[in-house]
PDB file of C-alpha atoms and ligand atoms in Angstrom:
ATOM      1  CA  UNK A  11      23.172  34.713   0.585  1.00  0.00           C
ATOM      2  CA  UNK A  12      25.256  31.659   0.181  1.00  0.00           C
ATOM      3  CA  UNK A  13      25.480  32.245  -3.857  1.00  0.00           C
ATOM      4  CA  UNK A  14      26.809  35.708  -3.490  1.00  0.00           C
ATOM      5  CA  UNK A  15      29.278  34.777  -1.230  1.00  0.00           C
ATOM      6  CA  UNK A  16      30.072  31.058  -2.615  1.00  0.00           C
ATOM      7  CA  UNK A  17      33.852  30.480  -2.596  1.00  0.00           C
ATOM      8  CA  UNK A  18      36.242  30.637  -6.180  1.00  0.00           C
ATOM      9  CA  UNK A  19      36.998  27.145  -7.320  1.00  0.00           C
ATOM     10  CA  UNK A  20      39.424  24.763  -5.142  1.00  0.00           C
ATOM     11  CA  UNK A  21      39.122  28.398  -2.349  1.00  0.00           C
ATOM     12  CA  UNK A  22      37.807  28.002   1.418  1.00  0.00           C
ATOM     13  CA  UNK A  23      34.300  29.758   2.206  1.00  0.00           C
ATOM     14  CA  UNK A  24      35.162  33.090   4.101  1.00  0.00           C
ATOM     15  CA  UNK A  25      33.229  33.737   7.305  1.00  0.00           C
ATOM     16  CA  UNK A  26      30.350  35.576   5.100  1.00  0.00           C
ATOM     17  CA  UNK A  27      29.801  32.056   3.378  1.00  0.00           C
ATOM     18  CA  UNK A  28      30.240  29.847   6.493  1.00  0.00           C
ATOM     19  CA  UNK A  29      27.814  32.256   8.387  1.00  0.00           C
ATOM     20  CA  UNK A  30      25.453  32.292   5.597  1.00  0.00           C
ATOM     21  CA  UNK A  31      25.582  28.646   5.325  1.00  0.00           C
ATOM     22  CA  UNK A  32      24.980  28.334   9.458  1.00  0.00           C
ATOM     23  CA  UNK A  33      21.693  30.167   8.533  1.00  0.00           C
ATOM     24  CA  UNK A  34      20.194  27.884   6.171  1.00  0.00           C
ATOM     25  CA  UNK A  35      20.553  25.065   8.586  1.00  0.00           C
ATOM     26  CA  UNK A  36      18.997  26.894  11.008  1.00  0.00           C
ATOM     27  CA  UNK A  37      15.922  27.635   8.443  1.00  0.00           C
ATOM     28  CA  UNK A  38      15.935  24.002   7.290  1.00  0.00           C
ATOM     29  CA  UNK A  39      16.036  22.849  10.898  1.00  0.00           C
ATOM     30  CA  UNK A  40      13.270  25.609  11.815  1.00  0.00           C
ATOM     31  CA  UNK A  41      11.047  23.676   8.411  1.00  0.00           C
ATOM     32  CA  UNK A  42      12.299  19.789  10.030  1.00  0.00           C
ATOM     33  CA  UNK A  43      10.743  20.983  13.475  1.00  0.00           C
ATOM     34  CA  UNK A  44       7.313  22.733  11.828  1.00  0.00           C
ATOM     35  CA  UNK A  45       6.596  19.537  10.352  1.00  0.00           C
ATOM     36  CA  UNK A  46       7.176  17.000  12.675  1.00  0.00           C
ATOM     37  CA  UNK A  47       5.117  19.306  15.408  1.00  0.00           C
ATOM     38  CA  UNK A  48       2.221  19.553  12.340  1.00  0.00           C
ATOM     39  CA  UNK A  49       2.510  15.508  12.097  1.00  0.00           C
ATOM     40  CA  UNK A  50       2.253  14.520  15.819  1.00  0.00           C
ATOM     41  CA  UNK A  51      -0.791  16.620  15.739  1.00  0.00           C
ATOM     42  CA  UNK A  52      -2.620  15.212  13.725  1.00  0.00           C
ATOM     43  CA  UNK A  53      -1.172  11.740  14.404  1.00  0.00           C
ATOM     44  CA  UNK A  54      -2.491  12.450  17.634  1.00  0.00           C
ATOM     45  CA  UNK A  55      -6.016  13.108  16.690  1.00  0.00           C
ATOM     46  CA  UNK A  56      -6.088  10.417  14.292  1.00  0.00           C
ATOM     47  CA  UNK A  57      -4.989   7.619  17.070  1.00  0.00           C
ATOM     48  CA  UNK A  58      -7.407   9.138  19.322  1.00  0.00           C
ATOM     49  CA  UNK A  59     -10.461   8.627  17.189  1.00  0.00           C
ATOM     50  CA  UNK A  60      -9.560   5.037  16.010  1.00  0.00           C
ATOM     51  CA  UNK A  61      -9.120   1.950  17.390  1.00  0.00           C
ATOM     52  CA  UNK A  62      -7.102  -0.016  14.717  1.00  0.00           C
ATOM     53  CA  UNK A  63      -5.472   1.582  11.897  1.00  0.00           C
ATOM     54  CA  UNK A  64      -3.905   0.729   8.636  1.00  0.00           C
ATOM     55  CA  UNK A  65      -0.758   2.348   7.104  1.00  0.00           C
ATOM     56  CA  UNK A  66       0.470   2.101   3.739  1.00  0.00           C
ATOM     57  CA  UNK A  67       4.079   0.152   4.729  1.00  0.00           C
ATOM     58  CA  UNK A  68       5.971   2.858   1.458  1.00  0.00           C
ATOM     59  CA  UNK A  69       9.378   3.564   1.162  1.00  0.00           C
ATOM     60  CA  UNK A  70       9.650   7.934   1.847  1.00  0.00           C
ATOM     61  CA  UNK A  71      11.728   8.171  -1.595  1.00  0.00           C
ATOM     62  CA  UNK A  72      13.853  10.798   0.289  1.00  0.00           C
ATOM     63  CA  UNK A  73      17.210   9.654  -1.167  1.00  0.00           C
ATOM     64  CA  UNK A  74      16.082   9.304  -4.943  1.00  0.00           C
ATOM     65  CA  UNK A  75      17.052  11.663  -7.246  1.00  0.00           C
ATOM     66  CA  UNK A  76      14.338  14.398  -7.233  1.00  0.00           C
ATOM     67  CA  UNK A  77      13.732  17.770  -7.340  1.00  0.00           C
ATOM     68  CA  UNK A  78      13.918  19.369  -4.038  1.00  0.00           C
ATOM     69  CA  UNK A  79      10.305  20.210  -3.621  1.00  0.00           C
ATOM     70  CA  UNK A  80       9.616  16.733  -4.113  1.00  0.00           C
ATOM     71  CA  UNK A  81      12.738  15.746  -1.203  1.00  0.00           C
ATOM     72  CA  UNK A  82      10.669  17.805   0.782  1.00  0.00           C
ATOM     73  CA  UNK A  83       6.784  16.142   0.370  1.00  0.00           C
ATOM     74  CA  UNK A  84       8.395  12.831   0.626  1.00  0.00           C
ATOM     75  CA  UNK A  85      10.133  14.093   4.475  1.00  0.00           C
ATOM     76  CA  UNK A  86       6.564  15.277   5.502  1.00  0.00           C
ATOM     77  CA  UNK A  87       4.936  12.368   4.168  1.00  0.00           C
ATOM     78  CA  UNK A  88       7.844  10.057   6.290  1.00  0.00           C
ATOM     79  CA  UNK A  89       7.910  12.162   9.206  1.00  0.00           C
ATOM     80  CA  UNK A  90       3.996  12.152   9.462  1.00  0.00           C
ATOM     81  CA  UNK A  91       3.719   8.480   9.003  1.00  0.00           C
ATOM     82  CA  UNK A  92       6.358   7.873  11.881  1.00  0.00           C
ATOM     83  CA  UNK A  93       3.956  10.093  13.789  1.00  0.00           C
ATOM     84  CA  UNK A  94       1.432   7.949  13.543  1.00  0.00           C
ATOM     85  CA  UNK A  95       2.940   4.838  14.190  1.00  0.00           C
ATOM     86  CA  UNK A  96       4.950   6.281  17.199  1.00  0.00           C
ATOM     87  CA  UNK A  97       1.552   7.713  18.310  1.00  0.00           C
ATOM     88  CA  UNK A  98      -0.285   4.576  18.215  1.00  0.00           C
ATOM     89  CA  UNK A  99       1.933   2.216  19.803  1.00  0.00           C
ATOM     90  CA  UNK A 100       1.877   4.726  22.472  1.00  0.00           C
ATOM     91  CA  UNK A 101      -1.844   4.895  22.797  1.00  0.00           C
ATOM     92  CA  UNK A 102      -2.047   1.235  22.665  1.00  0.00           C
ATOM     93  CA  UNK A 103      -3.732   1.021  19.340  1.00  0.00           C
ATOM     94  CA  UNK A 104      -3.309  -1.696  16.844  1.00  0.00           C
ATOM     95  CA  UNK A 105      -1.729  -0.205  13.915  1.00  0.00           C
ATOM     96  CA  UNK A 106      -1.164  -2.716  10.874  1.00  0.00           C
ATOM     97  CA  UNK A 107       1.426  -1.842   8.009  1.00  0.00           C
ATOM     98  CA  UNK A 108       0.286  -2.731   4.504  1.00  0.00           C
ATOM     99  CA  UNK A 109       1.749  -3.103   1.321  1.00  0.00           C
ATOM    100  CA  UNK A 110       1.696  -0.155  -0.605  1.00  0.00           C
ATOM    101  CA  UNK A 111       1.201  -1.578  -4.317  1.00  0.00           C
ATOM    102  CA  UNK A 112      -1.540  -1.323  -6.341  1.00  0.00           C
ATOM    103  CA  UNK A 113      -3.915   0.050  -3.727  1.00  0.00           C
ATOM    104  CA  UNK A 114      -5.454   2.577  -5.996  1.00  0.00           C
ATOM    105  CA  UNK A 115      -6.155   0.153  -8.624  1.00  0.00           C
ATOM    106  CA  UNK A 116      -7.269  -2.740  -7.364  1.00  0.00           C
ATOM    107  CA  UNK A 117     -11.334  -3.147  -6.113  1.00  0.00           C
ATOM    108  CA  UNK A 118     -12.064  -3.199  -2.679  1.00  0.00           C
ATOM    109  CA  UNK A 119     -14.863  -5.213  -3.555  1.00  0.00           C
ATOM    110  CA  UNK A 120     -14.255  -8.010  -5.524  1.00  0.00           C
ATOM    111  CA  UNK A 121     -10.355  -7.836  -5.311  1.00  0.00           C
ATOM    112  CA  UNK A 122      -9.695  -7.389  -9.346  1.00  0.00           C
ATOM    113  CA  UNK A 123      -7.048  -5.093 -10.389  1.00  0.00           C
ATOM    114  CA  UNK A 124      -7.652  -2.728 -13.040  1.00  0.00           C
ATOM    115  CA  UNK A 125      -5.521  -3.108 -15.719  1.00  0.00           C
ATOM    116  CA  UNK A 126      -4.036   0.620 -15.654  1.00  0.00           C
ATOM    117  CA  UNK A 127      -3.267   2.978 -12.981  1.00  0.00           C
ATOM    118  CA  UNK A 128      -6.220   5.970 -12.286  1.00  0.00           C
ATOM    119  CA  UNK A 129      -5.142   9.208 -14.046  1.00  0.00           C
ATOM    120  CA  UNK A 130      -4.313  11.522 -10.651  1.00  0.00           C
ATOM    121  CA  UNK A 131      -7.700  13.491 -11.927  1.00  0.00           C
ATOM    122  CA  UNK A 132      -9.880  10.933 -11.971  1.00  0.00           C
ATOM    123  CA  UNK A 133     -11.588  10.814  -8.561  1.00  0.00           C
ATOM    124  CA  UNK A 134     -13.842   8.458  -8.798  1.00  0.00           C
ATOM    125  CA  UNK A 135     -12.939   4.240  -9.118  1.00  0.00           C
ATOM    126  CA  UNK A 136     -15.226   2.249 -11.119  1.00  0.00           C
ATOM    127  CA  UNK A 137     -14.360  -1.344 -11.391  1.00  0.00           C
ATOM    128  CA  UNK A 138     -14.632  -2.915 -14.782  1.00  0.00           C
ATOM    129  CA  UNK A 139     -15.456  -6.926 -13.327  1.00  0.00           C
ATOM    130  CA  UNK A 140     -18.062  -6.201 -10.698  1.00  0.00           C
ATOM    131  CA  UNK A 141     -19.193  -2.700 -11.668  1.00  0.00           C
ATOM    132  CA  UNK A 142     -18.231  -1.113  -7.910  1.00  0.00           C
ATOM    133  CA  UNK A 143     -18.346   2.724  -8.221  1.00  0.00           C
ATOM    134  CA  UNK A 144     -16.924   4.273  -5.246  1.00  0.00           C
ATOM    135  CA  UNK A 145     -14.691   7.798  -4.515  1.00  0.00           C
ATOM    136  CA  UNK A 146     -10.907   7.142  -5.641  1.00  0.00           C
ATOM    137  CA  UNK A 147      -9.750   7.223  -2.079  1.00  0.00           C
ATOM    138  CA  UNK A 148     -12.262   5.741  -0.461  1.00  0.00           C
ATOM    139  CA  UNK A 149     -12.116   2.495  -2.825  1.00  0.00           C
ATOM    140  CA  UNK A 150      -8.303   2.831  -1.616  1.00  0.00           C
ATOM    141  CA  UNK A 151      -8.872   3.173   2.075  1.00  0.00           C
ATOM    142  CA  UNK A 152     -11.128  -0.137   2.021  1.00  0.00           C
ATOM    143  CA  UNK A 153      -8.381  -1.660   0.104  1.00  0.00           C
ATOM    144  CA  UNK A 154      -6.193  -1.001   2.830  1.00  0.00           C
ATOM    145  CA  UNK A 155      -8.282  -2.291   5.355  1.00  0.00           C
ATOM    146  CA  UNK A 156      -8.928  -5.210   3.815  1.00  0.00           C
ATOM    147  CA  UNK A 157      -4.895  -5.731   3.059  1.00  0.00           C
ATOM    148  CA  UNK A 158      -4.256  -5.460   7.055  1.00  0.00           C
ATOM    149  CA  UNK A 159      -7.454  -7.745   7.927  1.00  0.00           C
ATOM    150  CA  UNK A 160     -10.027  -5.282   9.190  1.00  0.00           C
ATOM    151  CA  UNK A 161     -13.064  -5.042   8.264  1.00  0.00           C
ATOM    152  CA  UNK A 162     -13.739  -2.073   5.847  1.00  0.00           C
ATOM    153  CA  UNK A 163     -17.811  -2.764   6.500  1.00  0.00           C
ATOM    154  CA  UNK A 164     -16.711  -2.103  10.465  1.00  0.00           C
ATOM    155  CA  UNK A 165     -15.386   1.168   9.555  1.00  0.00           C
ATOM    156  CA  UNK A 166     -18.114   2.646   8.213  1.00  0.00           C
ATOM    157  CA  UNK A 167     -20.244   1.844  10.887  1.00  0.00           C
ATOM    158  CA  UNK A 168     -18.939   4.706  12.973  1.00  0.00           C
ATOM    159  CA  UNK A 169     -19.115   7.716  10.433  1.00  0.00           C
ATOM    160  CA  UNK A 170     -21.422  10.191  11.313  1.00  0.00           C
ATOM    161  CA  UNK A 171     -24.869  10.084   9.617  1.00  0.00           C
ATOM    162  CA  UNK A 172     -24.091  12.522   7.539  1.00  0.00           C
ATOM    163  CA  UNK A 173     -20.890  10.924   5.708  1.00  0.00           C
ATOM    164  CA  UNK A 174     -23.613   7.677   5.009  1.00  0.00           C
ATOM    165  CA  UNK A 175     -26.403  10.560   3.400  1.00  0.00           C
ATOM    166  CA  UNK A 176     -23.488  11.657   1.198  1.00  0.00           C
ATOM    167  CA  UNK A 177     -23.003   8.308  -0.069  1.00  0.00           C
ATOM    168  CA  UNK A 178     -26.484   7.535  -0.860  1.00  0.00           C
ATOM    169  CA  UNK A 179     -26.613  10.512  -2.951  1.00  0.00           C
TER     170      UNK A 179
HETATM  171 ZN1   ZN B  16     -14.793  -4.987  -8.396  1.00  0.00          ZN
END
């Protein structure tokens, strides 16, 4: 609507364009709202079930240059990590930020970092000095546990049984 009605060079919108333009902040504000209700959610659930949490401390790369699809991910990705912050202080759980680098490539066993970064297909981390095989993100969750000072090994006492038979497997 707004490129049909966009103004001639160096001319003022009309009321078509202004009105036009009204509506698309009203659709991105409609998108804003969606996805901060969608992140307290499951911020929510998240605090709920945990007592101590790790976040990756990143940088939401909202004001690089990007595509907009991109903008958008990186908004979500903010908005739902201020969620769960927010959400845990409130709860009274202790939330640790981490740094963000390297924490898909380095081994949450032995601490080496492998020398390039994990294609995004690759699932599964295998560590070249001590030989740890172990799901991509699971390798990285550990990582992050172990970055904040929890222990990853205290973690996985609470998964259900069946999360420990999948393992084995
Ligand atoms: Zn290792």
């Amino acid at each position: 609507m707004m490129a049909r009605r966009k103004p001639k060079k160096g001319k003022p919108g009309s009321k078509g364009y202004r009105e036009a333009k009204k509506l698309r902040a009203k659709a991105h504000k409609k998108v804003a709202r969606q996805r901060e209700d969608t992140g307290r959610k499951w911020a929510k659930k998240v605090v709920l079930d945990h007592d101590a949490i790790a976040v990756e401390d990143f940088r939401s790369n909202f004001l690089a240059k990007s595509t907009m699809a991109r903008k958008a991910a990186d908004a979500a990705i903010g908005a739902t990590k201020a969620a769960l912050i927010e959400m845990g202080r409130k709860h009274g759980r202790d939330i640790r930020l981490v740094h963000p680098a390297h924490t898909t490539m380095d081994c949450a066993r032995c601490d080496a970092r492998a020398k390039h970064a994990l294609p995004l297909g690759e699932r599964t981390y295998t560590c070249t000095a001590c030989g740890n095989v172990s799901p991509r993100d699971k390798n990285s969750a550990r990582v992050m546990l172990v970055r904040a000072g929890l222990n990853p090994a205290g973690a996985e006492g609470v998964r259900p049984p069946g999360a420990l038979l999948q393992e084995a497997a």
